[in-house]
Amino acid sequence: MFIDYEAFLQNLESVQGRIAQAVAEAKRPEGSVKLLPVTKNHPVDAANYALRTGIDSVGENRVQEALYKMDQADHGIRWELIGPLQSNKAKKAASSFWRIQSVDRPKILSALQKSAEVSGSKLRVLLQINAGADPNKFGATLEDSDGMIEFALQQDRLTVDGLMTIAPLDPNPSVARKCFARLRECRDRLADKFAIDLPELSMGMSGDLGEAILEGSTLVRVGTALFGEREYK
Ligand SMILES: *Cc1c(COP(=O)(O)O)cnc(C)c1O
């Protein structure tokens, strides 16, 4: 059974406590890390709970599932795609999501640009980088990131807010931390090379948000620690 709102509030308080603690430890300004609740594989109430507390963005990792929830959920929620995107779904995705975090190849950039051109809109994206070189994870390689940014900057309908990564699953927290440090270094290098701002670093989940914040995360994507184990797969 899905958790009730009271239990969610308790989980939220605990996650916000962990974020605040890491922010203090990193000597970063209060409020410099945002929380993106990840509602995938949870009922639509998960998104409504978040909105009720004033959090107006949530992350979903499948286009179909997200479209269904957008239809059912309370109004005022901004949906972010954090899961793999096929180019045949790019059109739907471009018109439905507020931002797409999982852009990992030029073909997707082209497809999103084309869709946004047709609808006369602009779209925010993050480039997903496999900074941990994890064979199980999507994302462009660190080596490909220069070419990806260069290509992305030519797409006038797309605004690149920054980078996203998923750390390898490893019991040793230093593995995730190294991955996050690499993403930050990659961001700093690209921002410098192309003379652009890449303010958003989307990194850190339930298990590794502390490490991510110590390495400069601006956005942690948290599912399990807020909503419990995912209900369906
Ligand atoms: C599922 C998912 C999350 C949330 O993971 P938890 O461990 O449940 O916090 C974060 N980011 C991405 C890309 C995901 O797919």
PDB file of C-alpha atoms and ligand atoms in Angstrom:
ATOM      1  CA  MET A   1       0.000   0.000   0.000  1.00  0.00           C
ATOM      2  CA  PHE A   2       1.192   3.501  -0.789  1.00  0.00           C
ATOM      3  CA  ILE A   3       2.203   5.643   2.185  1.00  0.00           C
ATOM      4  CA  ASP A   4      -0.185   8.246   3.583  1.00  0.00           C
ATOM      5  CA  TYR A   5       0.465  11.976   3.539  1.00  0.00           C
ATOM      6  CA  GLU A   6       1.614  12.088   7.191  1.00  0.00           C
ATOM      7  CA  ALA A   7       4.269   9.453   6.534  1.00  0.00           C
ATOM      8  CA  PHE A   8       5.376  11.366   3.450  1.00  0.00           C
ATOM      9  CA  LEU A   9       5.747  14.539   5.538  1.00  0.00           C
ATOM     10  CA  GLN A  10       7.985  12.664   7.981  1.00  0.00           C
ATOM     11  CA  ASN A  11      10.115  11.294   5.160  1.00  0.00           C
ATOM     12  CA  LEU A  12      10.328  14.748   3.626  1.00  0.00           C
ATOM     13  CA  GLU A  13      11.519  16.247   6.883  1.00  0.00           C
ATOM     14  CA  SER A  14      14.193  13.603   7.172  1.00  0.00           C
ATOM     15  CA  VAL A  15      15.397  14.078   3.580  1.00  0.00           C
ATOM     16  CA  GLN A  16      15.442  17.855   4.014  1.00  0.00           C
ATOM     17  CA  GLY A  17      17.476  17.317   7.175  1.00  0.00           C
ATOM     18  CA  ARG A  18      20.018  15.231   5.288  1.00  0.00           C
ATOM     19  CA  ILE A  19      20.242  17.882   2.567  1.00  0.00           C
ATOM     20  CA  ALA A  20      20.700  20.689   5.106  1.00  0.00           C
ATOM     21  CA  GLN A  21      23.391  18.742   6.911  1.00  0.00           C
ATOM     22  CA  ALA A  22      25.384  18.111   3.722  1.00  0.00           C
ATOM     23  CA  VAL A  23      24.967  21.737   2.628  1.00  0.00           C
ATOM     24  CA  ALA A  24      26.348  22.877   5.993  1.00  0.00           C
ATOM     25  CA  GLU A  25      29.205  20.379   5.829  1.00  0.00           C
ATOM     26  CA  ALA A  26      30.104  21.597   2.339  1.00  0.00           C
ATOM     27  CA  LYS A  27      29.928  25.207   3.585  1.00  0.00           C
ATOM     28  CA  ARG A  28      27.542  26.030   0.785  1.00  0.00           C
ATOM     29  CA  PRO A  29      24.770  28.629   1.065  1.00  0.00           C
ATOM     30  CA  GLU A  30      21.474  27.513   2.552  1.00  0.00           C
ATOM     31  CA  GLY A  31      18.932  26.794  -0.144  1.00  0.00           C
ATOM     32  CA  SER A  32      21.532  26.068  -2.831  1.00  0.00           C
ATOM     33  CA  VAL A  33      20.305  22.500  -3.349  1.00  0.00           C
ATOM     34  CA  LYS A  34      16.822  21.774  -4.675  1.00  0.00           C
ATOM     35  CA  LEU A  35      14.909  18.564  -4.104  1.00  0.00           C
ATOM     36  CA  LEU A  36      13.253  16.811  -7.041  1.00  0.00           C
ATOM     37  CA  PRO A  37      10.874  14.096  -5.812  1.00  0.00           C
ATOM     38  CA  VAL A  38      10.978  11.083  -8.123  1.00  0.00           C
ATOM     39  CA  THR A  39       7.479   9.683  -8.481  1.00  0.00           C
ATOM     40  CA  LYS A  40       8.139   6.875 -10.988  1.00  0.00           C
ATOM     41  CA  ASN A  41       6.469   3.561 -10.160  1.00  0.00           C
ATOM     42  CA  HIS A  42       4.371   5.298  -7.515  1.00  0.00           C
ATOM     43  CA  PRO A  43       0.704   6.256  -7.722  1.00  0.00           C
ATOM     44  CA  VAL A  44      -0.231   9.721  -8.938  1.00  0.00           C
ATOM     45  CA  ASP A  45      -0.743  10.739  -5.293  1.00  0.00           C
ATOM     46  CA  ALA A  46       3.037  10.900  -4.920  1.00  0.00           C
ATOM     47  CA  ALA A  47       3.100  13.956  -7.192  1.00  0.00           C
ATOM     48  CA  ASN A  48       0.053  15.462  -5.462  1.00  0.00           C
ATOM     49  CA  TYR A  49       1.705  15.039  -2.043  1.00  0.00           C
ATOM     50  CA  ALA A  50       4.778  16.913  -3.256  1.00  0.00           C
ATOM     51  CA  LEU A  51       2.681  19.734  -4.686  1.00  0.00           C
ATOM     52  CA  ARG A  52       0.713  20.030  -1.447  1.00  0.00           C
ATOM     53  CA  THR A  53       3.950  20.883   0.386  1.00  0.00           C
ATOM     54  CA  GLY A  54       4.820  23.517  -2.198  1.00  0.00           C
ATOM     55  CA  ILE A  55       7.297  21.442  -4.225  1.00  0.00           C
ATOM     56  CA  ASP A  56       6.162  22.016  -7.783  1.00  0.00           C
ATOM     57  CA  SER A  57       8.500  19.778  -9.824  1.00  0.00           C
ATOM     58  CA  VAL A  58       8.694  16.001  -9.919  1.00  0.00           C
ATOM     59  CA  GLY A  59      10.784  13.511 -11.905  1.00  0.00           C
ATOM     60  CA  GLU A  60       9.495  10.584 -13.943  1.00  0.00           C
ATOM     61  CA  ASN A  61      11.536   8.154 -15.968  1.00  0.00           C
ATOM     62  CA  ARG A  62       9.078   6.853 -18.529  1.00  0.00           C
ATOM     63  CA  VAL A  63       7.218   9.008 -21.042  1.00  0.00           C
ATOM     64  CA  GLN A  64       4.054   6.861 -21.127  1.00  0.00           C
ATOM     65  CA  GLU A  65       3.720   6.639 -17.372  1.00  0.00           C
ATOM     66  CA  ALA A  66       4.341  10.363 -16.992  1.00  0.00           C
ATOM     67  CA  LEU A  67       1.756  11.301 -19.631  1.00  0.00           C
ATOM     68  CA  TYR A  68      -0.860   9.278 -17.796  1.00  0.00           C
ATOM     69  CA  LYS A  69      -0.022  10.992 -14.510  1.00  0.00           C
ATOM     70  CA  MET A  70       0.032  14.478 -16.039  1.00  0.00           C
ATOM     71  CA  ASP A  71      -3.551  13.841 -17.018  1.00  0.00           C
ATOM     72  CA  GLN A  72      -4.614  12.622 -13.572  1.00  0.00           C
ATOM     73  CA  ALA A  73      -2.574  14.773 -11.199  1.00  0.00           C
ATOM     74  CA  ASP A  74      -3.460  18.126  -9.657  1.00  0.00           C
ATOM     75  CA  HIS A  75      -2.588  21.107 -11.822  1.00  0.00           C
ATOM     76  CA  GLY A  76       0.542  23.165 -11.264  1.00  0.00           C
ATOM     77  CA  ILE A  77       3.130  20.394 -11.346  1.00  0.00           C
ATOM     78  CA  ARG A  78       6.175  20.682 -13.598  1.00  0.00           C
ATOM     79  CA  TRP A  79       7.277  17.301 -14.906  1.00  0.00           C
ATOM     80  CA  GLU A  80      10.900  16.494 -15.586  1.00  0.00           C
ATOM     81  CA  LEU A  81      11.983  13.474 -17.597  1.00  0.00           C
ATOM     82  CA  ILE A  82      14.919  11.701 -15.960  1.00  0.00           C
ATOM     83  CA  GLY A  83      14.798   8.376 -17.826  1.00  0.00           C
ATOM     84  CA  PRO A  84      16.030   7.211 -21.234  1.00  0.00           C
ATOM     85  CA  LEU A  85      14.351   8.824 -24.237  1.00  0.00           C
ATOM     86  CA  GLN A  86      13.908   7.239 -27.676  1.00  0.00           C
ATOM     87  CA  SER A  87      13.809   9.628 -30.618  1.00  0.00           C
ATOM     88  CA  ASN A  88      10.353   8.375 -31.644  1.00  0.00           C
ATOM     89  CA  LYS A  89       9.012   9.665 -28.320  1.00  0.00           C
ATOM     90  CA  ALA A  90      10.881  12.965 -28.528  1.00  0.00           C
ATOM     91  CA  LYS A  91       7.929  14.877 -29.957  1.00  0.00           C
ATOM     92  CA  LYS A  92       5.583  13.858 -27.166  1.00  0.00           C
ATOM     93  CA  ALA A  93       8.282  14.461 -24.598  1.00  0.00           C
ATOM     94  CA  ALA A  94       9.180  17.921 -25.914  1.00  0.00           C
ATOM     95  CA  SER A  95       5.607  19.133 -25.648  1.00  0.00           C
ATOM     96  CA  SER A  96       4.786  17.538 -22.279  1.00  0.00           C
ATOM     97  CA  PHE A  97       7.804  17.936 -20.022  1.00  0.00           C
ATOM     98  CA  TRP A  98       9.064  21.148 -18.474  1.00  0.00           C
ATOM     99  CA  ARG A  99      12.614  19.865 -18.749  1.00  0.00           C
ATOM    100  CA  ILE A 100      14.363  16.772 -20.041  1.00  0.00           C
ATOM    101  CA  GLN A 101      17.379  15.686 -18.010  1.00  0.00           C
ATOM    102  CA  SER A 102      18.263  12.545 -19.920  1.00  0.00           C
ATOM    103  CA  VAL A 103      19.558  13.876 -23.237  1.00  0.00           C
ATOM    104  CA  ASP A 104      22.550  11.734 -24.071  1.00  0.00           C
ATOM    105  CA  ARG A 105      23.097  11.894 -27.826  1.00  0.00           C
ATOM    106  CA  PRO A 106      22.934  14.339 -30.749  1.00  0.00           C
ATOM    107  CA  LYS A 107      20.060  12.458 -32.367  1.00  0.00           C
ATOM    108  CA  ILE A 108      17.842  13.263 -29.366  1.00  0.00           C
ATOM    109  CA  LEU A 109      18.952  16.899 -29.401  1.00  0.00           C
ATOM    110  CA  SER A 110      17.944  17.135 -33.070  1.00  0.00           C
ATOM    111  CA  ALA A 111      14.596  15.477 -32.453  1.00  0.00           C
ATOM    112  CA  LEU A 112      13.797  17.778 -29.516  1.00  0.00           C
ATOM    113  CA  GLN A 113      14.872  20.860 -31.473  1.00  0.00           C
ATOM    114  CA  LYS A 114      12.633  19.875 -34.371  1.00  0.00           C
ATOM    115  CA  SER A 115       9.639  19.272 -32.106  1.00  0.00           C
ATOM    116  CA  ALA A 116      10.122  22.569 -30.315  1.00  0.00           C
ATOM    117  CA  GLU A 117      10.405  24.362 -33.674  1.00  0.00           C
ATOM    118  CA  VAL A 118       7.121  22.890 -34.832  1.00  0.00           C
ATOM    119  CA  SER A 119       5.320  23.884 -31.657  1.00  0.00           C
ATOM    120  CA  GLY A 120       7.038  27.287 -31.510  1.00  0.00           C
ATOM    121  CA  SER A 121       8.268  26.704 -27.983  1.00  0.00           C
ATOM    122  CA  LYS A 122      11.543  26.451 -26.102  1.00  0.00           C
ATOM    123  CA  LEU A 123      12.670  23.520 -24.031  1.00  0.00           C
ATOM    124  CA  ARG A 124      15.090  23.153 -21.159  1.00  0.00           C
ATOM    125  CA  VAL A 125      17.473  20.204 -21.179  1.00  0.00           C
ATOM    126  CA  LEU A 126      20.286  18.706 -19.179  1.00  0.00           C
ATOM    127  CA  LEU A 127      22.911  16.541 -20.816  1.00  0.00           C
ATOM    128  CA  GLN A 128      23.218  13.162 -19.146  1.00  0.00           C
ATOM    129  CA  ILE A 129      26.848  12.162 -18.749  1.00  0.00           C
ATOM    130  CA  ASN A 130      27.967   8.733 -17.646  1.00  0.00           C
ATOM    131  CA  ALA A 131      30.603  10.262 -15.396  1.00  0.00           C
ATOM    132  CA  GLY A 132      31.140   7.004 -13.535  1.00  0.00           C
ATOM    133  CA  ALA A 133      31.817   5.119 -16.818  1.00  0.00           C
ATOM    134  CA  ASP A 134      29.260   2.555 -15.624  1.00  0.00           C
ATOM    135  CA  PRO A 135      28.444   0.028 -18.378  1.00  0.00           C
ATOM    136  CA  ASN A 136      24.927  -0.320 -16.894  1.00  0.00           C
ATOM    137  CA  LYS A 137      24.100   3.363 -17.201  1.00  0.00           C
ATOM    138  CA  PHE A 138      22.963   5.544 -20.078  1.00  0.00           C
ATOM    139  CA  GLY A 139      24.682   8.816 -20.771  1.00  0.00           C
ATOM    140  CA  ALA A 140      27.273  10.290 -23.067  1.00  0.00           C
ATOM    141  CA  THR A 141      30.893   9.619 -22.156  1.00  0.00           C
ATOM    142  CA  LEU A 142      32.974  12.381 -20.611  1.00  0.00           C
ATOM    143  CA  GLU A 143      34.984  12.389 -23.857  1.00  0.00           C
ATOM    144  CA  ASP A 144      31.829  13.004 -25.905  1.00  0.00           C
ATOM    145  CA  SER A 145      30.624  15.852 -23.715  1.00  0.00           C
ATOM    146  CA  ASP A 146      32.453  18.595 -25.660  1.00  0.00           C
ATOM    147  CA  GLY A 147      30.857  17.542 -28.946  1.00  0.00           C
ATOM    148  CA  MET A 148      27.453  17.191 -27.297  1.00  0.00           C
ATOM    149  CA  ILE A 149      27.545  20.688 -25.803  1.00  0.00           C
ATOM    150  CA  GLU A 150      28.798  22.179 -29.039  1.00  0.00           C
ATOM    151  CA  PHE A 151      25.939  20.558 -30.931  1.00  0.00           C
ATOM    152  CA  ALA A 152      23.391  21.475 -28.246  1.00  0.00           C
ATOM    153  CA  LEU A 153      24.399  25.139 -28.398  1.00  0.00           C
ATOM    154  CA  GLN A 154      23.533  25.168 -32.105  1.00  0.00           C
ATOM    155  CA  GLN A 155      19.932  24.183 -31.311  1.00  0.00           C
ATOM    156  CA  ASP A 156      18.222  27.527 -30.814  1.00  0.00           C
ATOM    157  CA  ARG A 157      15.059  26.025 -29.327  1.00  0.00           C
ATOM    158  CA  LEU A 158      16.938  24.272 -26.545  1.00  0.00           C
ATOM    159  CA  THR A 159      18.345  25.795 -23.375  1.00  0.00           C
ATOM    160  CA  VAL A 160      21.054  23.711 -21.737  1.00  0.00           C
ATOM    161  CA  ASP A 161      20.688  24.234 -17.980  1.00  0.00           C
ATOM    162  CA  GLY A 162      23.549  21.921 -17.046  1.00  0.00           C
ATOM    163  CA  LEU A 163      24.506  18.283 -16.619  1.00  0.00           C
ATOM    164  CA  MET A 164      23.024  15.176 -15.016  1.00  0.00           C
ATOM    165  CA  THR A 165      24.564  11.903 -13.925  1.00  0.00           C
ATOM    166  CA  ILE A 166      23.679   8.674 -12.123  1.00  0.00           C
ATOM    167  CA  ALA A 167      26.474   7.250  -9.999  1.00  0.00           C
ATOM    168  CA  PRO A 168      27.384   3.557 -10.201  1.00  0.00           C
ATOM    169  CA  LEU A 169      25.770   1.438  -7.470  1.00  0.00           C
ATOM    170  CA  ASP A 170      28.592   0.596  -5.122  1.00  0.00           C
ATOM    171  CA  PRO A 171      28.682  -0.032  -1.374  1.00  0.00           C
ATOM    172  CA  ASN A 172      31.763   2.183  -1.126  1.00  0.00           C
ATOM    173  CA  PRO A 173      30.514   5.816  -1.081  1.00  0.00           C
ATOM    174  CA  SER A 174      33.800   7.070  -2.501  1.00  0.00           C
ATOM    175  CA  VAL A 175      32.841   5.549  -5.878  1.00  0.00           C
ATOM    176  CA  ALA A 176      29.752   7.772  -6.155  1.00  0.00           C
ATOM    177  CA  ARG A 177      31.664  10.758  -4.840  1.00  0.00           C
ATOM    178  CA  LYS A 178      34.360  10.381  -7.477  1.00  0.00           C
ATOM    179  CA  CYS A 179      31.682  10.198 -10.175  1.00  0.00           C
ATOM    180  CA  PHE A 180      30.079  13.415  -8.889  1.00  0.00           C
ATOM    181  CA  ALA A 181      33.439  15.173  -8.738  1.00  0.00           C
ATOM    182  CA  ARG A 182      34.061  14.200 -12.360  1.00  0.00           C
ATOM    183  CA  LEU A 183      30.720  15.652 -13.430  1.00  0.00           C
ATOM    184  CA  ARG A 184      31.485  18.927 -11.665  1.00  0.00           C
ATOM    185  CA  GLU A 185      34.932  19.120 -13.244  1.00  0.00           C
ATOM    186  CA  CYS A 186      33.384  18.379 -16.628  1.00  0.00           C
ATOM    187  CA  ARG A 187      30.831  21.179 -16.092  1.00  0.00           C
ATOM    188  CA  ASP A 188      33.541  23.650 -15.057  1.00  0.00           C
ATOM    189  CA  ARG A 189      35.653  22.759 -18.072  1.00  0.00           C
ATOM    190  CA  LEU A 190      32.760  23.050 -20.563  1.00  0.00           C
ATOM    191  CA  ALA A 191      31.474  26.291 -19.064  1.00  0.00           C
ATOM    192  CA  ASP A 192      34.939  27.753 -19.421  1.00  0.00           C
ATOM    193  CA  LYS A 193      35.651  26.399 -22.898  1.00  0.00           C
ATOM    194  CA  PHE A 194      32.339  27.542 -24.400  1.00  0.00           C
ATOM    195  CA  ALA A 195      31.984  30.654 -22.207  1.00  0.00           C
ATOM    196  CA  ILE A 196      28.519  29.665 -21.009  1.00  0.00           C
ATOM    197  CA  ASP A 197      26.704  29.194 -17.740  1.00  0.00           C
ATOM    198  CA  LEU A 198      25.820  25.612 -16.866  1.00  0.00           C
ATOM    199  CA  PRO A 199      24.306  26.220 -13.443  1.00  0.00           C
ATOM    200  CA  GLU A 200      22.479  22.957 -12.875  1.00  0.00           C
ATOM    201  CA  LEU A 201      24.256  19.823 -11.654  1.00  0.00           C
ATOM    202  CA  SER A 202      21.600  17.147 -11.216  1.00  0.00           C
ATOM    203  CA  MET A 203      23.246  14.450  -9.132  1.00  0.00           C
ATOM    204  CA  GLY A 204      22.486  12.441  -6.020  1.00  0.00           C
ATOM    205  CA  MET A 205      19.613  10.087  -5.144  1.00  0.00           C
ATOM    206  CA  SER A 206      18.275   8.497  -1.932  1.00  0.00           C
ATOM    207  CA  GLY A 207      21.483   6.596  -1.240  1.00  0.00           C
ATOM    208  CA  ASP A 208      24.137   9.102  -2.246  1.00  0.00           C
ATOM    209  CA  LEU A 209      22.718  12.616  -1.961  1.00  0.00           C
ATOM    210  CA  GLY A 210      25.216  13.589   0.748  1.00  0.00           C
ATOM    211  CA  GLU A 211      28.212  12.771  -1.456  1.00  0.00           C
ATOM    212  CA  ALA A 212      26.595  14.615  -4.367  1.00  0.00           C
ATOM    213  CA  ILE A 213      26.036  17.787  -2.330  1.00  0.00           C
ATOM    214  CA  LEU A 214      29.628  17.731  -1.104  1.00  0.00           C
ATOM    215  CA  GLU A 215      30.667  17.738  -4.770  1.00  0.00           C
ATOM    216  CA  GLY A 216      28.397  20.599  -5.821  1.00  0.00           C
ATOM    217  CA  SER A 217      25.024  19.099  -6.694  1.00  0.00           C
ATOM    218  CA  THR A 218      22.289  21.703  -7.191  1.00  0.00           C
ATOM    219  CA  LEU A 219      19.460  19.201  -7.640  1.00  0.00           C
ATOM    220  CA  VAL A 220      19.009  15.855  -5.895  1.00  0.00           C
ATOM    221  CA  ARG A 221      16.518  13.374  -7.353  1.00  0.00           C
ATOM    222  CA  VAL A 222      14.943  11.384  -4.544  1.00  0.00           C
ATOM    223  CA  GLY A 223      12.385   8.585  -4.784  1.00  0.00           C
ATOM    224  CA  THR A 224      12.682   5.800  -2.208  1.00  0.00           C
ATOM    225  CA  ALA A 225      13.612   7.985   0.774  1.00  0.00           C
ATOM    226  CA  LEU A 226      10.439  10.049   0.223  1.00  0.00           C
ATOM    227  CA  PHE A 227       7.865   7.537  -0.958  1.00  0.00           C
ATOM    228  CA  GLY A 228       9.167   4.134   0.182  1.00  0.00           C
ATOM    229  CA  GLU A 229       9.913   1.159  -2.024  1.00  0.00           C
ATOM    230  CA  ARG A 230       8.488   1.468  -5.521  1.00  0.00           C
ATOM    231  CA  GLU A 231       5.137  -0.260  -5.815  1.00  0.00           C
ATOM    232  CA  TYR A 232       5.150  -1.556  -9.348  1.00  0.00           C
ATOM    233  CA  LYS A 233       7.809  -2.007 -11.960  1.00  0.00           C
TER     234      LYS A 233
HETATM  235  C1  LIG B   1      14.672   6.206  -9.854  1.00  0.00           C
HETATM  236  C2  LIG B   1      15.607   7.319 -10.094  1.00  0.00           C
HETATM  237  C3  LIG B   1      15.995   8.175  -9.047  1.00  0.00           C
HETATM  238  C4  LIG B   1      15.536   8.014  -7.614  1.00  0.00           C
HETATM  239  O1  LIG B   1      16.154   6.912  -7.038  1.00  0.00           O
HETATM  240  P1  LIG B   1      15.980   6.573  -5.468  1.00  0.00           P
HETATM  241  O2  LIG B   1      17.137   5.723  -5.170  1.00  0.00           O
HETATM  242  O3  LIG B   1      14.672   5.872  -5.323  1.00  0.00           O
HETATM  243  O4  LIG B   1      16.006   7.865  -4.732  1.00  0.00           O
HETATM  244  C5  LIG B   1      16.856   9.212  -9.355  1.00  0.00           C
HETATM  245  N1  LIG B   1      17.307   9.420 -10.620  1.00  0.00           N
HETATM  246  C6  LIG B   1      16.960   8.627 -11.642  1.00  0.00           C
HETATM  247  C7  LIG B   1      17.496   8.905 -13.003  1.00  0.00           C
HETATM  248  C8  LIG B   1      16.104   7.541 -11.412  1.00  0.00           C
HETATM  249  O5  LIG B   1      15.762   6.760 -12.457  1.00  0.00           O
END
